[in-house]
């Protein structure tokens, strides 16, 4: 039989044809799996172990190479039955690297697909490229080997084929959009997108093609449906590709189109600390742990328990690194106990884990339960290993465990944690004598142990066979090549009271620490003690110079000596590759005990202040380079500890990255400052973090640090610090985190009046300008526009007199808001000046805000094209910054613009704002977008739906306390009720609207609604 008469298909259910007629594949699921995998592998050989993982998933412990050999032999026999030619054009053999099914490429649909894609890549014209890609995707009949459920489709070999198909689809979308061949390409992409409903590139392609085909509203509805889907399924926003396609639809009227966004793939966290290169023994435990974590049909949990210092973490990390390839989608790690031994909040841990997958800021739910649910959703379809180190209770662990098959977790604990159901348990004791000696030999060198075997055995015995103690003893010998093992054995023997402790649980570890500590030089000992005073969970090497008050290089040398002595652990690196270090919690406790015993209170306090001053000095310099609110930068009197300029510049080359690395340490520094009563350090450290936390949407962190520092400042009579902290809290609580019932804008106004008094007491005129601007928002909400304008002019004068550029910009902004819809030309004039000042300030975040307000003003003044372009441009900046609040604002005014123009994009855009606002708790935007949605529904004749939206909007405006918005919504709601035939409800809402307009002094609007009341 000729090879041309034998054909296969894998782009869909497994297909076998002879002479063009279908042939039933092998009945055995294993043989079908082997055939499908070998066909998908193409020209590549597949090793036996890989075949086991692919075709026998979850059974690797019971299936060996012999089973693979038998399966391949039976598959070969089946192929010969359907093609009995003496010299077939196929072969199935082991080529030394693995098994390979050799067939002409064109006899497999995947081979033909790849040839067409290669041709498309080489094509010189978009028309030819689109035609070739259409032909390639015609071969797709469904997901790869869709009928072979036995396979492990998470394996890179099979996933890569799906990746090729999706890449071809994305290429087709781009080529078709460029050539106007949207119709045929849409059919291909629709089918693929239905089969893979959460695939970002496919969805982006469909949206782009719908827009290219003139179906903008359908494209926007498609985007919103996708956005709701990924929020429900994964708890995240759409990725950059889909957002870029969406922005392209919104910006069509501006005459510009966005090219396909080039963004990195989803992050793959690799958080495991380094394993130890001299790992010794534990063969039985390694084998048991490897077996426990190998299950693929469920989410296995392994629990390693034992006393402190027996090597639980070392074993967990050794096996985790060994199995890293089995978990290609990420390896997560966290310690569940803080520096003081207290448990770490699981909600904080989940926040870090979600951040590792790119989910940050407002996308992270506030409650533990919601974070846990989102985390498990994110893990669905991924293969991720989670290492939870040093747990002290079952409740700490349960919220952090995965549920998705293919994921696994390892937990270490000193306690049995009997309540962890379904955990595979490994009880870790001290070493056997031979293992302890072997570890000593690996650290010091086998020749030295071989030369003094009795001394080596005695050292192991005196260390109680505790791995940590043996390791410390070995490190001492490794760094003292001139000393004998006998010398160390004799030294240990002289400290019999310590050896008694060495055999008594945790005290054994303390004795081992003391052995290490006593061999340190004086300066290094001092650093060891002083480091123990810090509350930071980890720290950079620069902290040593501050604690010791010595040159940077000298401090680093002492720090390296502690690392060499294994008293400090390297946990990772900062963005510049400098090491991050931490104490084991018991080492920290021991170091702190020594500091209290050997250093006087003055020495300890001075060292801690220098460390806090070093963090402050770096943080305030980093904050200068972070875009954010344009508040005046106000400093206090806390002493800074300055690092060498070159070191500081290197550390702060990526200021946001530096803050990402130091965030936990800085938060701990604020807490420690508060605990020590250091009010100046506390508020200045909190203030230095404010812009970073605001940009990252970490509003809960901002509020917590500011509230603690403000409370301390208030009790200490530190009015300047209290004012700066209140300024940040007023801004956040007004717009983002308002959980107080009642008049939100009224509360904001009263808080800003208190803020002004505090800054007046200190004579801080730049702060006074900020406080006056904050007051203006409350005044505008109450309808006191003239007083708001007068207050804003006063703020502008203060800002100009003090050189406060950001204050000038914000004053012009709020003046533009005060002029508002009634005087759009004056509003546009001030907002144009706001934009110019924002650009001069070099703050892209506030520049986007200025563009939003200016775009809205231009639209109100009738300059639609200019306004639309500004709103779309601001939306692009918001997307780049992941600023969801500002994004919703841009979309809101786009929806209003589209509604005014009768553009079909109005309804889907309004739905997007409602979705975003509900998801992120933006009540102001939600109330406004519900009004827009209600008006659109009313205009479309859906008065019942309109009434529902408008009722909710009215309730929200009452809580917000923004009277003009409330009156306008009441007016529309009355119209909706009259349309529904409910005259009584209509008159009730119109009567209230008249009352509110009269309260605002807007007699013209009141008369207009009064006319509705009088009409019959």
Short mmCIF file of N, CA, C and O in Angstrom, two decimals, residues 794-834:
data_model
loop_
_atom_site.label_atom_id
_atom_site.label_comp_id
_atom_site.label_asym_id
_atom_site.label_seq_id
_atom_site.Cartn_x
_atom_site.Cartn_y
_atom_site.Cartn_z
N UNK A 794 -8.47 80.30 45.75
CA UNK A 794 -7.60 80.48 46.92
C UNK A 794 -6.52 79.39 46.95
O UNK A 794 -5.34 79.68 47.22
N UNK A 795 -6.91 78.15 46.65
CA UNK A 795 -5.94 77.05 46.59
C UNK A 795 -4.92 77.30 45.50
O UNK A 795 -3.71 77.05 45.68
N UNK A 796 -5.37 77.82 44.34
CA UNK A 796 -4.45 78.09 43.22
C UNK A 796 -3.43 79.14 43.61
O UNK A 796 -2.23 79.01 43.32
N UNK A 797 -3.88 80.21 44.27
CA UNK A 797 -2.93 81.25 44.69
C UNK A 797 -1.88 80.69 45.64
O UNK A 797 -0.68 80.98 45.51
N UNK A 798 -2.31 79.89 46.59
CA UNK A 798 -1.35 79.29 47.54
C UNK A 798 -0.36 78.38 46.81
O UNK A 798 0.84 78.38 47.11
N UNK A 799 -0.86 77.59 45.88
CA UNK A 799 0.02 76.68 45.15
C UNK A 799 1.02 77.45 44.31
O UNK A 799 2.21 77.11 44.25
N UNK A 800 0.56 78.54 43.66
CA UNK A 800 1.48 79.34 42.84
C UNK A 800 2.53 80.02 43.71
O UNK A 800 3.72 80.08 43.35
N UNK A 801 2.13 80.53 44.85
CA UNK A 801 3.06 81.23 45.74
C UNK A 801 4.11 80.29 46.32
O UNK A 801 5.23 80.73 46.63
N UNK A 802 3.77 79.02 46.49
CA UNK A 802 4.71 78.07 47.12
C UNK A 802 5.39 77.15 46.09
O UNK A 802 6.13 76.26 46.48
N UNK A 803 5.14 77.41 44.81
CA UNK A 803 5.76 76.57 43.78
C UNK A 803 5.24 75.14 43.75
O UNK A 803 5.95 74.22 43.34
N UNK A 804 3.99 74.97 44.16
CA UNK A 804 3.38 73.63 44.24
C UNK A 804 2.68 73.35 42.91
O UNK A 804 1.48 73.61 42.75
N UNK A 805 3.43 72.81 41.94
CA UNK A 805 2.92 72.61 40.59
C UNK A 805 1.73 71.66 40.57
O UNK A 805 0.73 71.90 39.88
N UNK A 806 1.82 70.55 41.34
CA UNK A 806 0.71 69.62 41.38
C UNK A 806 -0.54 70.26 41.96
O UNK A 806 -1.66 69.97 41.53
N UNK A 807 -0.36 71.11 42.95
CA UNK A 807 -1.50 71.81 43.54
C UNK A 807 -2.16 72.75 42.54
O UNK A 807 -3.39 72.89 42.51
N UNK A 808 -1.35 73.42 41.70
CA UNK A 808 -1.92 74.27 40.65
C UNK A 808 -2.78 73.43 39.70
O UNK A 808 -3.91 73.83 39.34
N UNK A 809 -2.25 72.28 39.29
CA UNK A 809 -2.98 71.42 38.35
C UNK A 809 -4.31 70.96 38.96
O UNK A 809 -5.35 71.00 38.30
N UNK A 810 -4.28 70.55 40.21
CA UNK A 810 -5.48 70.05 40.85
C UNK A 810 -6.50 71.17 41.08
O UNK A 810 -7.71 70.95 41.02
N UNK A 811 -6.02 72.39 41.33
CA UNK A 811 -6.93 73.52 41.49
C UNK A 811 -7.64 73.82 40.18
O UNK A 811 -8.86 74.07 40.16
N UNK A 812 -6.90 73.81 39.08
CA UNK A 812 -7.54 74.03 37.78
C UNK A 812 -8.52 72.89 37.47
O UNK A 812 -9.59 73.13 36.88
N UNK A 813 -8.17 71.69 37.85
CA UNK A 813 -9.08 70.56 37.61
C UNK A 813 -10.41 70.76 38.32
O UNK A 813 -11.48 70.61 37.71
N UNK A 814 -10.37 71.10 39.59
CA UNK A 814 -11.62 71.21 40.33
C UNK A 814 -12.41 72.45 39.90
O UNK A 814 -13.65 72.47 39.96
N UNK A 815 -11.72 73.47 39.39
CA UNK A 815 -12.45 74.61 38.82
C UNK A 815 -13.20 74.18 37.57
O UNK A 815 -14.34 74.59 37.33
N UNK A 816 -12.56 73.35 36.76
CA UNK A 816 -13.24 72.83 35.58
C UNK A 816 -14.48 72.04 35.96
O UNK A 816 -15.53 72.14 35.30
N UNK A 817 -14.38 71.26 37.04
CA UNK A 817 -15.53 70.49 37.50
C UNK A 817 -16.62 71.42 38.01
O UNK A 817 -17.82 71.20 37.77
N UNK A 818 -16.24 72.48 38.72
CA UNK A 818 -17.22 73.41 39.27
C UNK A 818 -17.98 74.14 38.17
O UNK A 818 -19.20 74.37 38.26
N UNK A 819 -17.28 74.53 37.10
CA UNK A 819 -17.97 75.17 35.97
C UNK A 819 -18.91 74.17 35.29
O UNK A 819 -20.03 74.52 34.91
N UNK A 820 -18.42 72.95 35.12
CA UNK A 820 -19.24 71.84 34.70
C UNK A 820 -20.03 72.04 33.43
O UNK A 820 -19.60 72.73 32.50
N UNK A 821 -21.21 71.42 33.40
CA UNK A 821 -22.03 71.38 32.19
C UNK A 821 -22.63 72.75 31.86
O UNK A 821 -22.89 73.04 30.70
N UNK A 822 -22.83 73.57 32.87
CA UNK A 822 -23.51 74.84 32.61
C UNK A 822 -22.59 75.85 31.93
O UNK A 822 -23.06 76.74 31.22
N UNK A 823 -21.27 75.72 32.14
CA UNK A 823 -20.32 76.67 31.53
C UNK A 823 -19.14 75.88 30.96
O UNK A 823 -18.01 75.96 31.46
N UNK A 824 -19.39 75.07 29.91
CA UNK A 824 -18.35 74.16 29.41
C UNK A 824 -17.13 74.86 28.84
O UNK A 824 -16.02 74.31 28.89
N UNK A 825 -17.28 76.08 28.29
CA UNK A 825 -16.12 76.76 27.72
C UNK A 825 -15.13 77.15 28.82
O UNK A 825 -13.92 76.95 28.68
N UNK A 826 -15.65 77.71 29.92
CA UNK A 826 -14.76 78.03 31.05
C UNK A 826 -14.15 76.76 31.63
O UNK A 826 -12.97 76.74 32.02
N UNK A 827 -14.95 75.70 31.70
CA UNK A 827 -14.44 74.43 32.21
C UNK A 827 -13.28 73.94 31.35
O UNK A 827 -12.22 73.54 31.86
N UNK A 828 -13.46 73.98 30.02
CA UNK A 828 -12.41 73.49 29.11
C UNK A 828 -11.14 74.32 29.25
O UNK A 828 -10.01 73.78 29.18
N UNK A 829 -11.29 75.64 29.46
CA UNK A 829 -10.11 76.50 29.60
C UNK A 829 -9.27 76.07 30.80
O UNK A 829 -8.04 75.95 30.72
N UNK A 830 -9.92 75.84 31.93
CA UNK A 830 -9.17 75.43 33.13
C UNK A 830 -8.62 74.01 33.00
O UNK A 830 -7.50 73.72 33.47
N UNK A 831 -9.37 73.14 32.37
CA UNK A 831 -8.91 71.76 32.24
C UNK A 831 -7.76 71.65 31.23
O UNK A 831 -6.89 70.79 31.37
N UNK A 832 -7.74 72.52 30.23
CA UNK A 832 -6.60 72.56 29.33
C UNK A 832 -5.35 72.98 30.09
O UNK A 832 -4.26 72.42 29.91
N UNK A 833 -5.49 73.98 30.97
CA UNK A 833 -4.36 74.40 31.79
C UNK A 833 -3.94 73.28 32.74
O UNK A 833 -2.74 73.05 32.96
N UNK A 834 -4.92 72.53 33.26
CA UNK A 834 -4.62 71.38 34.13
C UNK A 834 -3.77 70.35 33.38
O UNK A 834 -2.79 69.83 33.92
#
